[in-house]
Amino acid sequence: MSNRVQIFDTTLRDGEQVPGSQLTTEEKIVVARQLEILGVDIIEAGFPVSSPGDFRSVVEISKAVREPVICALSRAVQGDIDAAANALEYAQRGRIHTGIGSSDIHIQHKFNTTREKIIERAISATKYAKSKVEDVEFYCEDAGRADLVFLSQLVEAVIGAGATVVNIPDTTGYCLPDEYGAKIKYIFEHVSNIHKATISIHCHNDLGLATANTIAGVNQGARQVEVTINGIGERAGNTSLEEVVMALNVHKELGLETGINTQHIYPTSQLVSKMMRMPVQANKAIVGRNAFAHSSGIHQDGFLKNTLNYEIMNPQDVGVDKSDIVLTARSGRHALKHRFELLGFSFDKPTLDELYTRFLEIADLKKEVNDADLVDLAKTAIPA
């Protein structure tokens, strides 16, 4: 089995489903080009049948981006598949992503049908998509809540019909990591033609477990992950690209790698945040404002002695200039001394102790002490 994990980015499709964050075709092209620089393997560019604008976006992204596979979403409906195939006309490498519900909840309450009919429709859609493009991905919607025996039968059927990738999504973010990993393991053990397709993972974050579930699935043999920049997406969002990529990067003992140029992670995050009008939460892993910021005195002291004490990644590896020592009332003397030295001031211990007492008074009032405050404070200790 390959140790290369394919990165399927759905920022421009699932990510764009966030209310108020829709992009124009021109804006989508800007993001798509940045995703190409980042090194994603597949860009899911849209759902062509959903609107003329989405159809046009897939067409124009197919023209503008040459390296990644360009993927178009469809339901297991001929009209959808036709629209997807037509939108992909200019793609260097195109993929149709079609599928249908796989849980009994969806089968009974969304499609009002039976398991047997679902398999028939799945096979038919896969074969029809295969007649349009060589690369067909099939999604088993709500696989997170699907019966394992039936799910395995469905996966085997669509692979037999020509699917090159099969997506096992935790559509509602329901699964726990052990449960989701076991689901992927079961599929590998019970689908006889599993070697003919790549198993993909698409996890939602309703319980905050999307990244953990994705890593659990990869550990059990899945080799494609479906992710978004900043974890944006429907409801509570999707698996975050930056979290999965850096988890695999940090945990080299897993023996897995991606083709992502990690130094472009932070610039890509900022671009998506700005263009989609979605601020990144300050404590967001990898790309949040506080991801490489230290404000506790104990942490600052340890960090200044050796960054490995409190950082497991180098900020430059993800495109962040440097770590920050944030001076607050929680900061200690070591951090204050360090910042004074960066500003060109050096004080003996008694003077520093006196300045530290005054610094705490300022910090209690201002919450965060900046360099201008420190220069003013330092001047009080310098003889006129």
Coordinates of C-alpha atoms in Angstrom, one line a residue:
M1 CA 0.0 0.0 0.0
S2 CA 1.3 3.5 -0.9
N3 CA 2.4 5.8 1.9
R4 CA 1.3 8.9 -0.1
V5 CA -2.0 10.5 1.1
Q6 CA -3.9 12.4 -1.6
I7 CA -5.2 15.8 -0.6
F8 CA -8.7 16.4 -2.0
D9 CA -9.6 20.0 -1.3
T10 CA -13.3 20.9 -1.2
T11 CA -13.0 24.5 0.0
L12 CA -14.6 25.7 -3.3
R13 CA -17.5 23.3 -3.0
D14 CA -18.4 22.1 0.5
G15 CA -16.5 25.0 2.1
E16 CA -18.4 27.5 0.1
Q17 CA -21.7 26.2 1.4
V18 CA -21.2 28.4 4.5
P19 CA -23.9 31.1 4.5
G20 CA -22.6 34.5 3.5
S21 CA -19.3 33.1 2.2
Q22 CA -20.1 32.5 -1.5
L23 CA -17.5 33.5 -4.1
T24 CA -17.7 34.8 -7.6
T25 CA -16.2 32.7 -10.4
E26 CA -13.3 35.2 -10.6
E27 CA -12.7 34.8 -6.8
K28 CA -12.8 31.0 -7.1
I29 CA -10.1 31.1 -9.7
V30 CA -7.8 33.1 -7.4
V31 CA -8.3 30.5 -4.6
A32 CA -7.9 27.6 -7.0
R33 CA -4.6 28.9 -8.2
Q34 CA -3.4 29.3 -4.6
L35 CA -4.5 25.7 -3.9
E36 CA -2.4 24.6 -6.9
I37 CA 0.6 26.5 -5.4
L38 CA -0.1 24.8 -2.1
G39 CA 0.1 21.4 -3.8
V40 CA -3.3 19.9 -3.4
D41 CA -3.9 16.8 -5.6
I42 CA -7.6 17.3 -6.3
I43 CA -9.7 20.5 -6.3
E44 CA -13.5 19.9 -6.0
A45 CA -14.5 23.0 -8.0
G46 CA -18.3 22.9 -7.6
F47 CA -21.7 21.3 -8.2
P48 CA -22.3 22.2 -11.8
V49 CA -26.0 21.3 -12.0
S50 CA -26.9 23.5 -8.9
S51 CA -26.6 26.8 -10.7
P52 CA -25.2 28.5 -13.9
G53 CA -22.7 30.2 -11.7
D54 CA -21.3 27.0 -10.3
F55 CA -21.3 25.4 -13.8
R56 CA -19.2 28.4 -15.1
S57 CA -16.9 28.2 -12.1
V58 CA -16.0 24.6 -12.8
V59 CA -15.4 25.4 -16.5
E60 CA -13.2 28.4 -15.8
I61 CA -11.2 26.7 -13.0
S62 CA -10.6 23.7 -15.4
K63 CA -9.1 26.2 -17.8
A64 CA -7.0 28.1 -15.2
V65 CA -5.5 25.3 -13.2
R66 CA -3.5 22.5 -14.8
E67 CA -1.7 20.4 -12.1
P68 CA -4.5 19.2 -9.8
V69 CA -7.4 16.9 -10.8
I70 CA -10.5 19.0 -11.2
C71 CA -13.5 17.4 -9.6
A72 CA -17.2 18.1 -10.1
L73 CA -20.0 16.9 -7.8
S74 CA -23.2 15.3 -8.8
R75 CA -26.0 13.2 -7.4
A76 CA -26.7 9.8 -8.7
V77 CA -28.9 11.4 -11.5
Q78 CA -28.1 11.4 -15.2
G79 CA -28.8 15.1 -15.6
D80 CA -26.3 15.9 -12.8
I81 CA -23.7 13.7 -14.3
D82 CA -24.2 15.2 -17.7
A83 CA -23.7 18.7 -16.3
A84 CA -20.6 17.6 -14.4
A85 CA -19.1 16.0 -17.5
N86 CA -19.9 19.1 -19.7
A87 CA -18.4 21.5 -17.1
L88 CA -15.2 19.4 -17.0
E89 CA -14.7 19.6 -20.8
Y90 CA -11.5 21.7 -20.5
A91 CA -10.0 19.9 -17.5
Q92 CA -6.5 18.5 -18.0
R93 CA -7.7 15.7 -15.7
G94 CA -11.3 15.6 -14.7
R95 CA -13.2 13.6 -12.1
I96 CA -16.9 13.1 -11.5
H97 CA -17.9 12.7 -7.9
T98 CA -21.3 11.1 -7.7
G99 CA -23.1 9.2 -5.0
I100 CA -26.1 8.4 -2.9
G101 CA -27.2 7.9 0.7
S102 CA -26.0 4.7 2.4
S103 CA -27.5 4.8 5.9
D104 CA -30.9 3.4 6.7
I105 CA -31.9 6.9 7.9
H106 CA -31.2 8.3 4.4
I107 CA -32.5 5.3 2.5
Q108 CA -35.8 5.4 4.3
H109 CA -36.4 9.1 5.1
K110 CA -34.5 10.9 2.3
F111 CA -34.9 8.5 -0.7
N112 CA -38.0 6.6 0.5
T113 CA -36.6 3.4 -1.0
T114 CA -34.8 0.1 -0.2
R115 CA -31.2 -1.0 0.2
E116 CA -31.5 -3.0 -3.0
K117 CA -32.7 0.0 -5.0
I118 CA -29.9 2.1 -3.6
I119 CA -27.3 -0.4 -4.9
E120 CA -29.0 -0.5 -8.3
R121 CA -29.0 3.3 -8.6
A122 CA -25.4 3.4 -7.4
I123 CA -24.2 1.0 -10.0
S124 CA -26.2 2.8 -12.7
A125 CA -24.8 6.2 -11.8
T126 CA -21.2 4.9 -11.6
K127 CA -21.4 3.2 -15.0
Y128 CA -22.9 6.3 -16.5
A129 CA -20.3 8.6 -15.0
K130 CA -17.6 6.1 -16.2
S131 CA -18.9 6.6 -19.8
K132 CA -18.1 10.3 -19.5
V133 CA -14.8 10.3 -17.7
E134 CA -12.2 7.7 -16.7
D135 CA -11.8 9.0 -13.1
V136 CA -15.0 8.4 -11.1
E137 CA -15.4 8.9 -7.3
F138 CA -18.5 7.5 -5.6
Y139 CA -19.6 8.9 -2.2
C140 CA -21.6 6.7 0.2
E141 CA -23.4 9.6 1.9
D142 CA -23.9 9.2 5.7
A143 CA -21.6 6.2 5.8
G144 CA -20.8 7.1 9.4
R145 CA -24.2 5.8 10.4
A146 CA -24.5 3.1 7.8
D147 CA -24.8 -0.7 8.5
L148 CA -21.3 -2.1 7.9
V149 CA -22.4 -5.2 6.0
F150 CA -24.6 -3.1 3.6
L151 CA -21.9 -0.4 3.3
S152 CA -19.3 -3.0 2.2
Q153 CA -21.8 -4.4 -0.3
L154 CA -22.3 -0.9 -1.7
V155 CA -18.6 -0.2 -1.9
E156 CA -17.9 -3.5 -3.7
A157 CA -20.7 -2.9 -6.1
V158 CA -19.5 0.6 -7.2
I159 CA -15.9 -0.5 -7.5
G160 CA -17.2 -3.3 -9.7
A161 CA -19.0 -0.7 -11.8
G162 CA -15.9 1.3 -12.4
A163 CA -15.4 3.6 -9.4
T164 CA -11.7 4.6 -9.0
V165 CA -12.2 6.2 -5.6
V166 CA -14.8 5.5 -3.0
N167 CA -15.6 8.1 -0.4
I168 CA -16.7 6.9 3.1
P169 CA -18.0 10.2 4.6
D170 CA -19.0 10.8 8.2
T171 CA -21.6 13.3 6.8
T172 CA -23.1 14.3 10.2
G173 CA -19.9 14.2 12.2
Y174 CA -21.4 11.4 14.3
C175 CA -18.5 8.9 14.6
L176 CA -15.9 8.6 17.4
P177 CA -12.3 8.0 16.1
D178 CA -12.1 4.3 17.2
E179 CA -15.5 3.7 15.6
Y180 CA -14.6 5.4 12.3
G181 CA -11.2 3.7 12.1
A182 CA -12.9 0.3 12.7
K183 CA -15.4 1.1 9.9
I184 CA -12.6 1.7 7.4
K185 CA -10.7 -1.4 8.6
Y186 CA -13.9 -3.5 8.2
I187 CA -14.3 -2.3 4.6
F188 CA -10.8 -3.2 3.7
E189 CA -11.3 -6.7 5.2
H190 CA -14.7 -7.4 3.6
V191 CA -14.6 -5.8 0.1
S192 CA -13.1 -8.3 -2.2
N193 CA -12.1 -5.8 -4.9
I194 CA -10.9 -3.1 -2.6
H195 CA -7.4 -3.1 -4.2
K196 CA -9.0 -1.7 -7.4
A197 CA -9.9 1.7 -5.8
T198 CA -8.7 4.3 -3.4
I199 CA -10.7 4.7 -0.2
S200 CA -11.3 8.3 0.7
I201 CA -12.4 10.0 3.9
H202 CA -14.7 13.0 4.2
C203 CA -15.4 13.9 7.9
H204 CA -17.6 16.7 9.3
N205 CA -16.9 18.4 12.6
D206 CA -20.2 18.4 14.4
L207 CA -18.6 16.9 17.5
G208 CA -15.2 18.5 17.0
L209 CA -13.7 15.1 15.9
A210 CA -13.2 15.6 12.1
T211 CA -9.4 15.7 12.2
A212 CA -9.2 12.8 14.7
N213 CA -11.6 10.7 12.6
T214 CA -9.6 11.4 9.4
I215 CA -6.3 10.4 11.0
A216 CA -8.0 7.2 12.3
G217 CA -9.2 6.4 8.8
V218 CA -5.8 7.0 7.2
N219 CA -4.2 4.7 9.8
Q220 CA -6.6 2.0 8.6
G221 CA -5.6 2.3 5.0
A222 CA -7.6 5.2 3.4
R223 CA -5.3 7.2 1.1
Q224 CA -7.3 10.2 0.2
V225 CA -8.6 12.8 2.6
E226 CA -11.3 15.4 1.8
V227 CA -10.5 18.7 3.5
T228 CA -11.0 22.4 3.5
I229 CA -8.8 25.4 4.3
N230 CA -9.4 26.5 7.9
G231 CA -11.9 23.6 8.2
I232 CA -14.7 25.7 6.7
G233 CA -17.9 24.0 5.5
E234 CA -21.5 23.0 6.2
R235 CA -22.7 23.4 9.8
A236 CA -19.7 23.0 12.1
G237 CA -17.3 22.6 9.2
N238 CA -15.1 19.9 7.6
T239 CA -11.8 18.4 8.4
S240 CA -9.1 21.1 8.3
L241 CA -6.4 20.6 5.6
E242 CA -3.7 22.2 7.7
E243 CA -4.4 20.0 10.7
V244 CA -4.3 16.8 8.8
V245 CA -1.2 17.7 6.8
M246 CA 0.8 18.9 9.9
A247 CA -0.4 15.9 12.0
L248 CA 1.2 13.6 9.4
N249 CA 4.2 15.9 9.1
V250 CA 4.8 15.9 12.9
H251 CA 4.1 12.2 13.4
K252 CA 6.6 10.8 11.0
E253 CA 6.3 7.5 12.8
L254 CA 3.1 7.0 10.8
G255 CA 5.1 6.7 7.7
L256 CA 2.7 8.8 5.7
E257 CA 3.3 11.9 3.5
T258 CA 1.4 14.4 1.3
G259 CA 2.5 16.6 -1.6
I260 CA 1.6 19.8 0.3
N261 CA 4.2 22.6 0.3
T262 CA 3.5 23.5 4.0
Q263 CA 5.1 26.9 3.8
H264 CA 2.1 28.0 1.8
I265 CA -0.4 26.9 4.5
Y266 CA -0.7 30.2 6.4
P267 CA -0.8 32.5 3.3
T268 CA -3.5 30.2 1.8
S269 CA -5.5 30.4 5.1
Q270 CA -5.3 34.2 5.1
L271 CA -6.4 34.4 1.5
V272 CA -9.5 32.1 2.0
S273 CA -10.4 33.9 5.3
K274 CA -10.3 37.3 3.6
M275 CA -12.1 36.3 0.3
M276 CA -14.8 34.3 2.1
R277 CA -15.2 36.9 4.9
M278 CA -14.7 34.3 7.6
P279 CA -12.2 35.3 10.3
V280 CA -10.0 32.5 11.6
Q281 CA -10.6 32.0 15.3
A282 CA -7.6 33.1 17.4
N283 CA -6.9 29.6 18.9
K284 CA -7.3 27.7 15.6
A285 CA -4.7 25.0 15.3
I286 CA -1.8 25.8 12.9
V287 CA -3.2 29.0 11.4
G288 CA -4.8 30.9 14.3
R289 CA -3.3 34.1 15.6
N290 CA -2.4 32.4 18.9
A291 CA -1.1 29.1 17.4
F292 CA 2.5 30.2 17.9
A293 CA 1.9 32.8 20.7
H294 CA 3.0 32.4 24.3
S295 CA 1.7 34.6 27.1
S296 CA 2.0 32.5 30.3
G297 CA 5.2 33.3 32.3
I298 CA 6.0 29.6 32.8
H299 CA 5.6 28.8 29.1
Q300 CA 7.5 31.9 28.0
D301 CA 10.4 31.0 30.3
G302 CA 10.5 27.4 28.9
F303 CA 10.1 28.6 25.3
L304 CA 13.0 31.1 25.6
K305 CA 15.2 28.4 27.1
N306 CA 14.4 26.0 24.2
T307 CA 11.5 26.3 21.8
L308 CA 10.9 22.5 21.9
N309 CA 9.6 22.9 25.4
Y310 CA 6.4 24.3 24.1
E311 CA 6.3 24.1 20.3
I312 CA 6.1 20.9 18.3
M313 CA 6.3 22.7 14.9
N314 CA 8.5 25.5 13.5
P315 CA 6.2 28.4 12.6
Q316 CA 8.2 29.0 9.4
D317 CA 7.3 25.5 8.3
V318 CA 3.7 26.6 7.8
G319 CA 4.5 30.1 6.5
V320 CA 4.3 32.1 9.8
D321 CA 7.2 34.5 10.3
K322 CA 7.9 33.7 13.9
S323 CA 6.6 32.8 17.3
D324 CA 5.3 35.6 19.5
I325 CA 6.0 36.4 23.2
V326 CA 2.8 38.3 24.2
L327 CA 3.4 40.4 27.3
T328 CA 0.5 40.3 29.8
A329 CA 0.1 40.3 33.5
R330 CA 0.8 36.5 33.3
S331 CA 4.3 37.1 31.9
G332 CA 7.5 36.6 33.9
R333 CA 10.8 38.4 34.3
H334 CA 12.5 36.3 31.6
A335 CA 10.0 37.4 28.9
L336 CA 10.3 41.0 30.0
K337 CA 14.1 40.9 30.0
H338 CA 14.0 39.2 26.5
R339 CA 11.8 41.9 25.1
F340 CA 13.9 44.7 26.6
E341 CA 17.0 43.2 25.0
L342 CA 15.2 43.1 21.6
L343 CA 14.5 46.8 22.0
G344 CA 18.2 47.5 22.9
F345 CA 17.9 47.8 26.6
S346 CA 19.8 45.9 29.3
F347 CA 19.3 46.2 33.0
D348 CA 20.9 44.6 36.1
K349 CA 18.7 42.4 38.3
P350 CA 17.7 45.0 40.9
T351 CA 16.6 47.4 38.2
L352 CA 14.8 44.7 36.2
D353 CA 13.0 43.7 39.4
E354 CA 11.8 47.2 39.9
L355 CA 10.8 47.6 36.3
Y356 CA 8.9 44.3 36.5
T357 CA 6.8 45.6 39.3
R358 CA 5.8 48.6 37.3
F359 CA 5.3 46.4 34.2
L360 CA 2.7 44.4 36.1
E361 CA 0.8 47.5 37.0
I362 CA 0.7 48.6 33.4
A363 CA -0.3 45.0 32.3
D364 CA -3.2 44.9 34.7
L365 CA -4.5 48.1 33.2
K366 CA -3.8 47.5 29.5
K367 CA -4.2 43.6 29.3
E368 CA -1.4 43.5 26.7
V369 CA 1.8 45.6 26.8
N370 CA 3.3 46.7 23.5
D371 CA 6.8 47.9 22.6
A372 CA 6.0 51.5 22.9
D373 CA 4.9 50.9 26.5
L374 CA 8.2 49.1 27.2
V375 CA 10.3 51.9 25.7
D376 CA 8.5 54.4 27.9
L377 CA 9.0 52.1 30.9
A378 CA 12.7 51.6 30.2
K379 CA 13.3 55.4 30.0
T380 CA 12.2 55.7 33.6
A381 CA 15.2 53.6 34.6
I382 CA 17.8 55.5 32.5
P383 CA 19.3 58.5 34.3
A384 CA 18.5 61.8 32.6

